[in-house]
């Protein structure tokens, strides 16, 4: 199947928002999605955007059963390792189920790697859920390492009231 | 002990670089540190910097046994959650051993939370090593959740030849 990968535009945010929800349903946490396409438009298409995004598009004749031609996305941003320098972080990689098996996910992943290399990034990082065997196998087959298994890194998060409490206890300037 | 927390300047990069190495030694991976203070100067003090950093400074009369007055740092940057929006990621939080127990680590952490809240971030994320009980207890006592334990998130990384291979296989524009 023919497909094209291109940088997302502000006009793609409704489609990206739709797929963000589809991915969250797959990850069994749809109730955690609070974001709207307006948020994506504001935060991704401003000066110093908080993220960049690629979308995968198929020709009209291959549109989905529901009529969509934007069928996948890869949303990423730049991080920094104090050990190795610039890195790129792939927050989401998603291809609609009926379009899988056509190399679209691999295409999006490779393109993010290429964009990162152009910015002199030395790592491409991402996160997966432990039960998500298809994704873990997909990344492992391309040479990724699981740093939680091999080095013992755990994700820690402050949010909600805990984050507010921390911020309120900050020393005066 | 009196201390002050302030945004790092380009002139602090040698001190930050020294402490990055001290932290990596503590984390038992000093051979992974490739970065120099010149890298930090270039990547943190340019237009659209890759990171921001706070440093903790003590008065001259409390300087370390080796004569240092910059005794801690918190290095962070902005990420993006497709479920909740803007987030801040604390890459490193470090206080020199002889200055611990004075609230400096807590001060740095709180200040990063405050800076993040001002940017409308809804999460403060970070990573710890599973064997690093003092750090895990420190964060847990302040209300942090371990997302690897509770939801099963694992860190995945491409680097070196694997990253090059991916980038080289990217589809044409």
CSV table of C-alpha atoms in Angstrom, one decimal:
chain,number,residue,atom,x,y,z
A,1,UNK,CA,0.0,0.0,0.0
A,2,UNK,CA,1.3,3.5,-0.9
A,3,UNK,CA,1.6,5.9,2.0
A,4,UNK,CA,3.3,9.2,2.6
A,5,UNK,CA,4.9,10.5,5.8
A,6,UNK,CA,4.9,14.3,6.3
A,7,UNK,CA,5.2,16.8,9.1
A,8,UNK,CA,1.8,17.5,10.7
A,9,UNK,CA,0.2,20.8,10.2
A,10,UNK,CA,-2.2,22.7,12.5
A,11,UNK,CA,-5.0,21.4,10.4
A,12,UNK,CA,-4.1,17.8,11.2
A,13,UNK,CA,-4.8,18.3,15.0
A,14,UNK,CA,-8.3,16.9,14.9
A,15,UNK,CA,-7.1,13.7,13.2
A,16,UNK,CA,-4.2,13.4,15.7
A,17,UNK,CA,-6.6,14.0,18.6
A,18,UNK,CA,-8.8,11.2,17.2
A,19,UNK,CA,-5.9,8.8,17.0
A,20,UNK,CA,-4.5,9.8,20.5
A,21,UNK,CA,-7.8,8.5,21.8
A,22,UNK,CA,-7.7,5.3,19.7
A,23,UNK,CA,-4.2,4.6,21.1
A,24,UNK,CA,-5.3,5.2,24.7
A,25,UNK,CA,-8.2,2.8,24.3
A,26,UNK,CA,-5.7,0.2,23.0
A,27,UNK,CA,-3.5,1.0,26.1
A,28,UNK,CA,-6.6,0.5,28.3
A,29,UNK,CA,-6.4,4.0,29.8
A,30,UNK,CA,-8.9,6.1,27.7
A,31,UNK,CA,-10.1,8.0,30.9
A,32,UNK,CA,-6.6,9.5,31.2
A,33,UNK,CA,-7.0,11.5,28.0
A,34,UNK,CA,-7.8,15.1,28.9
A,35,UNK,CA,-6.3,16.8,25.8
A,36,UNK,CA,-8.3,18.4,23.0
A,37,UNK,CA,-7.3,19.3,19.4
A,38,UNK,CA,-7.2,23.0,20.5
A,39,UNK,CA,-4.5,22.1,23.1
A,40,UNK,CA,-2.5,20.4,20.3
A,41,UNK,CA,-2.9,23.4,18.0
A,42,UNK,CA,-1.7,25.8,20.8
A,43,UNK,CA,1.2,23.8,22.1
A,44,UNK,CA,2.5,22.3,18.9
A,45,UNK,CA,2.2,25.2,16.5
A,46,UNK,CA,3.5,28.1,18.5
A,47,UNK,CA,7.0,29.6,18.8
A,48,UNK,CA,9.1,27.1,20.7
A,49,UNK,CA,6.6,24.3,20.3
A,50,UNK,CA,6.3,21.7,23.0
A,51,UNK,CA,6.3,18.8,20.4
A,52,UNK,CA,6.7,18.0,16.8
A,53,UNK,CA,4.6,15.4,14.9
A,54,UNK,CA,4.7,13.4,11.7
A,55,UNK,CA,1.6,11.9,10.2
A,56,UNK,CA,1.1,9.0,7.7
A,57,UNK,CA,-1.3,9.6,4.9
A,58,UNK,CA,-2.8,7.1,2.4
A,59,UNK,CA,-4.3,8.0,-1.0
A,60,UNK,CA,-8.0,8.7,-1.2
A,61,UNK,CA,-8.6,5.2,-2.8
A,62,UNK,CA,-7.2,3.5,0.3
A,63,UNK,CA,-9.1,5.5,2.9
A,64,UNK,CA,-10.2,3.7,6.0
A,65,UNK,CA,-13.7,2.1,6.4
A,66,UNK,CA,-14.7,5.3,8.2
A,67,UNK,CA,-13.3,7.6,5.5
A,68,UNK,CA,-9.9,8.6,7.1
A,69,UNK,CA,-6.8,9.2,5.0
A,70,UNK,CA,-4.5,10.2,7.9
A,71,UNK,CA,-3.9,6.8,9.4
A,72,UNK,CA,-0.9,7.1,11.7
A,73,UNK,CA,1.2,9.5,13.6
A,74,UNK,CA,4.5,9.8,15.5
A,75,UNK,CA,4.7,12.6,18.1
A,76,UNK,CA,8.1,13.5,19.5
A,77,UNK,CA,10.2,16.2,21.2
A,78,UNK,CA,13.7,16.8,22.3
A,79,UNK,CA,15.2,15.8,25.6
A,80,UNK,CA,18.7,16.1,27.0
A,81,UNK,CA,20.9,13.5,28.6
A,82,UNK,CA,23.5,14.9,31.0
A,83,UNK,CA,25.7,11.9,30.1
A,84,UNK,CA,25.4,12.0,26.3
A,85,UNK,CA,23.7,15.2,25.2
A,86,UNK,CA,20.8,15.7,22.8
A,87,UNK,CA,18.1,13.0,22.6
A,88,UNK,CA,14.8,12.6,20.9
A,89,UNK,CA,11.8,11.1,22.7
A,90,UNK,CA,9.0,9.4,20.9
A,91,UNK,CA,5.9,10.0,23.0
A,92,UNK,CA,3.4,8.2,20.7
A,93,UNK,CA,3.7,5.9,17.7
A,94,UNK,CA,0.4,4.8,16.3
A,95,UNK,CA,-1.0,3.2,13.1
A,96,UNK,CA,-4.7,2.4,12.8
A,97,UNK,CA,-5.3,-1.4,13.1
A,98,UNK,CA,-6.6,-1.8,9.5
A,99,UNK,CA,-3.4,-0.3,8.1
A,100,UNK,CA,-0.9,-2.3,10.1
A,101,UNK,CA,1.5,-4.7,8.3
A,102,UNK,CA,2.3,-2.2,5.6
A,103,UNK,CA,5.5,-0.7,7.0
A,104,UNK,CA,3.8,2.5,8.1
A,105,UNK,CA,4.9,2.2,11.8
A,106,UNK,CA,8.4,1.3,10.7
A,107,UNK,CA,8.4,4.3,8.4
A,108,UNK,CA,7.3,6.7,11.1
A,109,UNK,CA,9.8,5.3,13.6
A,110,UNK,CA,12.7,5.6,11.0
A,111,UNK,CA,11.7,9.1,10.1
A,112,UNK,CA,11.8,10.3,13.7
A,113,UNK,CA,15.2,8.7,14.0
A,114,UNK,CA,16.3,10.5,10.9
A,115,UNK,CA,14.9,13.9,12.1
A,116,UNK,CA,16.7,13.3,15.5
A,117,UNK,CA,20.0,12.4,13.9
A,118,UNK,CA,19.8,15.7,11.9
A,119,UNK,CA,19.5,17.5,15.2
A,120,UNK,CA,22.6,15.6,16.5
A,121,UNK,CA,20.6,13.5,18.9
A,122,UNK,CA,22.4,10.3,20.0
A,123,UNK,CA,19.4,8.4,21.4
A,124,UNK,CA,15.8,7.8,20.5
A,125,UNK,CA,13.9,7.0,23.7
A,126,UNK,CA,10.3,5.8,24.2
A,127,UNK,CA,8.2,3.9,26.7
A,128,UNK,CA,6.1,0.8,26.4
A,129,UNK,CA,3.7,-1.0,28.8
A,130,UNK,CA,5.1,-4.4,30.0
A,131,UNK,CA,2.0,-6.3,28.7
A,132,UNK,CA,2.2,-4.8,25.2
A,133,UNK,CA,4.2,-7.7,23.7
A,134,UNK,CA,3.5,-6.7,20.0
A,135,UNK,CA,5.1,-3.3,20.6
A,136,UNK,CA,8.0,-4.6,22.7
A,137,UNK,CA,8.7,-7.2,20.0
A,138,UNK,CA,8.5,-4.6,17.3
A,139,UNK,CA,11.1,-2.3,19.0
A,140,UNK,CA,13.3,-5.2,20.1
A,141,UNK,CA,13.4,-6.6,16.5
A,142,UNK,CA,14.9,-3.2,15.4
A,143,UNK,CA,17.6,-3.3,18.1
A,144,UNK,CA,16.1,-1.3,20.9
A,145,UNK,CA,17.1,-2.1,24.5
A,146,UNK,CA,14.8,-2.2,27.5
A,147,UNK,CA,16.6,0.0,30.0
A,148,UNK,CA,14.1,-0.9,32.8
A,149,UNK,CA,15.0,-4.6,32.5
A,150,UNK,CA,18.8,-4.1,31.9
A,151,UNK,CA,19.6,-1.2,34.2
A,152,UNK,CA,16.6,-0.9,36.5
A,153,UNK,CA,15.3,2.5,35.5
A,154,UNK,CA,11.8,3.3,36.9
A,155,UNK,CA,9.4,6.1,36.0
A,156,UNK,CA,8.4,8.5,38.8
A,157,UNK,CA,5.7,11.1,38.6
A,158,UNK,CA,4.3,14.0,40.7
A,159,UNK,CA,1.0,15.3,39.6
A,160,UNK,CA,-2.3,16.7,40.9
A,161,UNK,CA,-2.2,17.8,44.6
A,162,UNK,CA,1.3,16.4,45.1
A,163,UNK,CA,2.7,18.6,42.4
A,164,UNK,CA,0.8,21.6,43.8
A,165,UNK,CA,2.2,21.0,47.3
A,166,UNK,CA,5.8,20.7,46.0
A,167,UNK,CA,5.4,24.0,44.0
A,168,UNK,CA,3.9,25.8,47.0
A,169,UNK,CA,6.9,24.8,49.2
A,170,UNK,CA,9.5,26.2,46.9
A,171,UNK,CA,12.0,28.6,48.6
A,172,UNK,CA,11.7,32.3,47.9
A,173,UNK,CA,13.8,33.7,45.1
B,1,UNK,CA,22.7,26.1,56.6
B,2,UNK,CA,21.9,29.0,54.4
B,3,UNK,CA,21.7,28.3,50.7
B,4,UNK,CA,20.4,30.0,47.6
B,5,UNK,CA,18.7,28.5,44.5
B,6,UNK,CA,19.1,30.4,41.3
B,7,UNK,CA,19.0,29.7,37.5
B,8,UNK,CA,22.3,28.5,36.2
B,9,UNK,CA,24.4,30.7,34.0
B,10,UNK,CA,26.8,29.8,31.2
B,11,UNK,CA,29.6,30.4,33.8
B,12,UNK,CA,28.2,27.6,36.0
B,13,UNK,CA,28.7,24.9,33.3
B,14,UNK,CA,32.1,23.7,34.6
B,15,UNK,CA,30.6,23.2,38.1
B,16,UNK,CA,27.5,21.4,36.7
B,17,UNK,CA,29.8,19.2,34.6
B,18,UNK,CA,31.8,18.3,37.8
B,19,UNK,CA,28.6,17.4,39.6
B,20,UNK,CA,27.2,15.4,36.6
B,21,UNK,CA,30.2,13.2,37.0
B,22,UNK,CA,29.8,12.9,40.8
B,23,UNK,CA,26.2,11.8,40.3
B,24,UNK,CA,27.2,9.2,37.6
B,25,UNK,CA,29.8,7.8,39.9
B,26,UNK,CA,27.1,7.4,42.6
B,27,UNK,CA,24.8,5.7,40.0
B,28,UNK,CA,27.7,3.3,39.2
B,29,UNK,CA,27.9,4.3,35.5
B,30,UNK,CA,30.6,7.0,35.2
B,31,UNK,CA,31.9,5.5,31.9
B,32,UNK,CA,28.6,6.5,30.3
B,33,UNK,CA,29.4,10.3,30.7
B,34,UNK,CA,30.6,11.7,27.4
B,35,UNK,CA,29.4,15.3,27.9
B,36,UNK,CA,31.7,18.3,28.5
B,37,UNK,CA,31.0,21.7,29.9
B,38,UNK,CA,31.3,23.1,26.4
B,39,UNK,CA,28.4,20.9,25.3
B,40,UNK,CA,26.4,22.2,28.2
B,41,UNK,CA,27.3,25.8,27.3
B,42,UNK,CA,26.2,25.2,23.7
B,43,UNK,CA,23.0,23.3,24.3
B,44,UNK,CA,21.7,25.1,27.4
B,45,UNK,CA,22.5,28.7,26.6
B,46,UNK,CA,21.4,29.0,23.0
B,47,UNK,CA,18.1,30.1,21.4
B,48,UNK,CA,15.6,27.3,22.1
B,49,UNK,CA,17.8,25.6,24.7
B,50,UNK,CA,17.6,21.9,25.1
B,51,UNK,CA,17.4,22.2,28.9
B,52,UNK,CA,17.2,24.6,31.8
B,53,UNK,CA,19.1,24.2,35.1
B,54,UNK,CA,18.9,25.5,38.7
B,55,UNK,CA,21.9,25.5,41.0
B,56,UNK,CA,22.2,25.6,44.7
B,57,UNK,CA,24.8,27.8,46.2
B,58,UNK,CA,26.1,28.2,49.7
B,59,UNK,CA,27.9,31.2,51.2
B,60,UNK,CA,31.7,31.3,51.0
B,61,UNK,CA,32.0,30.5,54.7
B,62,UNK,CA,30.2,27.1,54.1
B,63,UNK,CA,32.2,26.1,51.0
B,64,UNK,CA,32.9,22.4,50.6
B,65,UNK,CA,36.2,20.8,51.8
B,66,UNK,CA,37.5,21.2,48.2
B,67,UNK,CA,36.4,24.8,48.0
B,68,UNK,CA,33.2,24.6,46.0
B,69,UNK,CA,30.2,26.9,46.7
B,70,UNK,CA,27.9,25.5,44.0
B,71,UNK,CA,26.9,22.3,45.7
B,72,UNK,CA,23.8,21.0,43.9
B,73,UNK,CA,21.8,21.3,40.7
B,74,UNK,CA,18.5,20.3,39.1
B,75,UNK,CA,18.5,20.0,35.3
B,76,UNK,CA,15.1,19.8,33.6
B,77,UNK,CA,13.3,20.4,30.3
B,78,UNK,CA,9.7,20.4,29.0
B,79,UNK,CA,8.0,17.3,27.6
B,80,UNK,CA,4.5,16.7,26.3
B,81,UNK,CA,1.9,14.2,27.2
B,82,UNK,CA,-0.7,13.4,24.5
B,83,UNK,CA,-3.1,12.6,27.4
B,84,UNK,CA,-2.6,15.6,29.6
B,85,UNK,CA,-0.4,18.2,27.8
B,86,UNK,CA,2.6,20.1,29.1
B,87,UNK,CA,4.9,18.3,31.5
B,88,UNK,CA,8.3,19.0,33.0
B,89,UNK,CA,11.0,16.3,33.2
B,90,UNK,CA,13.7,16.4,35.9
B,91,UNK,CA,16.7,14.8,34.3
B,92,UNK,CA,19.1,15.2,37.3
B,93,UNK,CA,18.7,16.2,40.9
B,94,UNK,CA,21.9,16.2,42.8
B,95,UNK,CA,23.3,17.6,46.1
B,96,UNK,CA,26.9,17.0,47.1
B,97,UNK,CA,27.1,14.4,49.9
B,98,UNK,CA,28.5,16.7,52.5
B,99,UNK,CA,25.6,19.2,52.0
B,100,UNK,CA,22.7,16.6,52.3
B,101,UNK,CA,20.2,16.9,55.1
B,102,UNK,CA,19.9,20.7,54.8
B,103,UNK,CA,16.8,20.8,52.6
B,104,UNK,CA,18.7,21.6,49.4
B,105,UNK,CA,17.4,18.7,47.4
B,106,UNK,CA,13.9,19.4,48.5
B,107,UNK,CA,14.4,23.1,47.6
B,108,UNK,CA,15.6,22.3,44.1
B,109,UNK,CA,12.8,19.8,43.5
B,110,UNK,CA,10.2,22.3,44.7
B,111,UNK,CA,11.6,25.0,42.6
B,112,UNK,CA,11.5,22.9,39.5
B,113,UNK,CA,7.8,22.1,40.3
B,114,UNK,CA,7.1,25.8,40.7
B,115,UNK,CA,8.8,26.7,37.4
B,116,UNK,CA,6.8,23.9,35.7
B,117,UNK,CA,3.5,25.0,37.2
B,118,UNK,CA,4.2,28.6,35.9
B,119,UNK,CA,4.5,27.0,32.4
B,120,UNK,CA,1.2,25.2,33.0
B,121,UNK,CA,2.8,21.8,33.3
B,122,UNK,CA,0.6,19.2,34.9
B,123,UNK,CA,3.2,16.6,35.7
B,124,UNK,CA,6.8,16.5,37.0
B,125,UNK,CA,8.4,13.3,35.8
B,126,UNK,CA,11.8,11.7,36.5
B,127,UNK,CA,13.5,8.4,36.6
B,128,UNK,CA,15.3,6.5,39.4
B,129,UNK,CA,17.3,3.3,39.5
B,130,UNK,CA,15.5,0.4,41.3
B,131,UNK,CA,18.3,-0.1,43.8
B,132,UNK,CA,18.5,3.6,44.7
B,133,UNK,CA,16.4,3.3,47.8
B,134,UNK,CA,17.3,6.7,49.3
B,135,UNK,CA,16.1,8.5,46.2
B,136,UNK,CA,13.0,6.4,45.8
B,137,UNK,CA,12.1,7.0,49.5
B,138,UNK,CA,12.8,10.7,49.1
B,139,UNK,CA,10.4,11.0,46.2
B,140,UNK,CA,7.8,8.7,47.6
B,141,UNK,CA,7.7,10.7,50.9
B,142,UNK,CA,6.7,13.7,48.8
B,143,UNK,CA,3.8,11.9,47.1
B,144,UNK,CA,5.5,10.7,43.9
B,145,UNK,CA,4.1,7.5,42.2
B,146,UNK,CA,6.2,4.8,40.6
B,147,UNK,CA,4.6,4.4,37.2
B,148,UNK,CA,6.8,1.4,36.3
B,149,UNK,CA,5.4,-0.5,39.4
B,150,UNK,CA,1.8,0.7,39.2
B,151,UNK,CA,1.2,0.7,35.4
B,152,UNK,CA,4.1,-1.2,33.9
B,153,UNK,CA,5.9,1.4,31.9
B,154,UNK,CA,9.3,0.4,30.6
B,155,UNK,CA,12.1,2.6,29.1
B,156,UNK,CA,13.1,1.7,25.6
B,157,UNK,CA,16.2,3.1,23.8
B,158,UNK,CA,17.7,3.1,20.4
B,159,UNK,CA,21.3,4.4,20.2
B,160,UNK,CA,24.6,3.8,18.4
B,161,UNK,CA,24.4,1.6,15.3
B,162,UNK,CA,20.8,0.7,15.9
B,163,UNK,CA,19.8,4.4,15.7
B,164,UNK,CA,21.9,4.9,12.6
B,165,UNK,CA,20.3,1.9,10.9
B,166,UNK,CA,16.8,3.2,11.7
B,167,UNK,CA,17.6,6.7,10.4
B,168,UNK,CA,19.1,5.3,7.2
B,169,UNK,CA,16.0,3.3,6.5
B,170,UNK,CA,13.7,6.3,6.6
B,171,UNK,CA,11.4,6.6,3.6
B,172,UNK,CA,12.1,9.4,1.1
B,173,UNK,CA,10.3,12.7,1.6
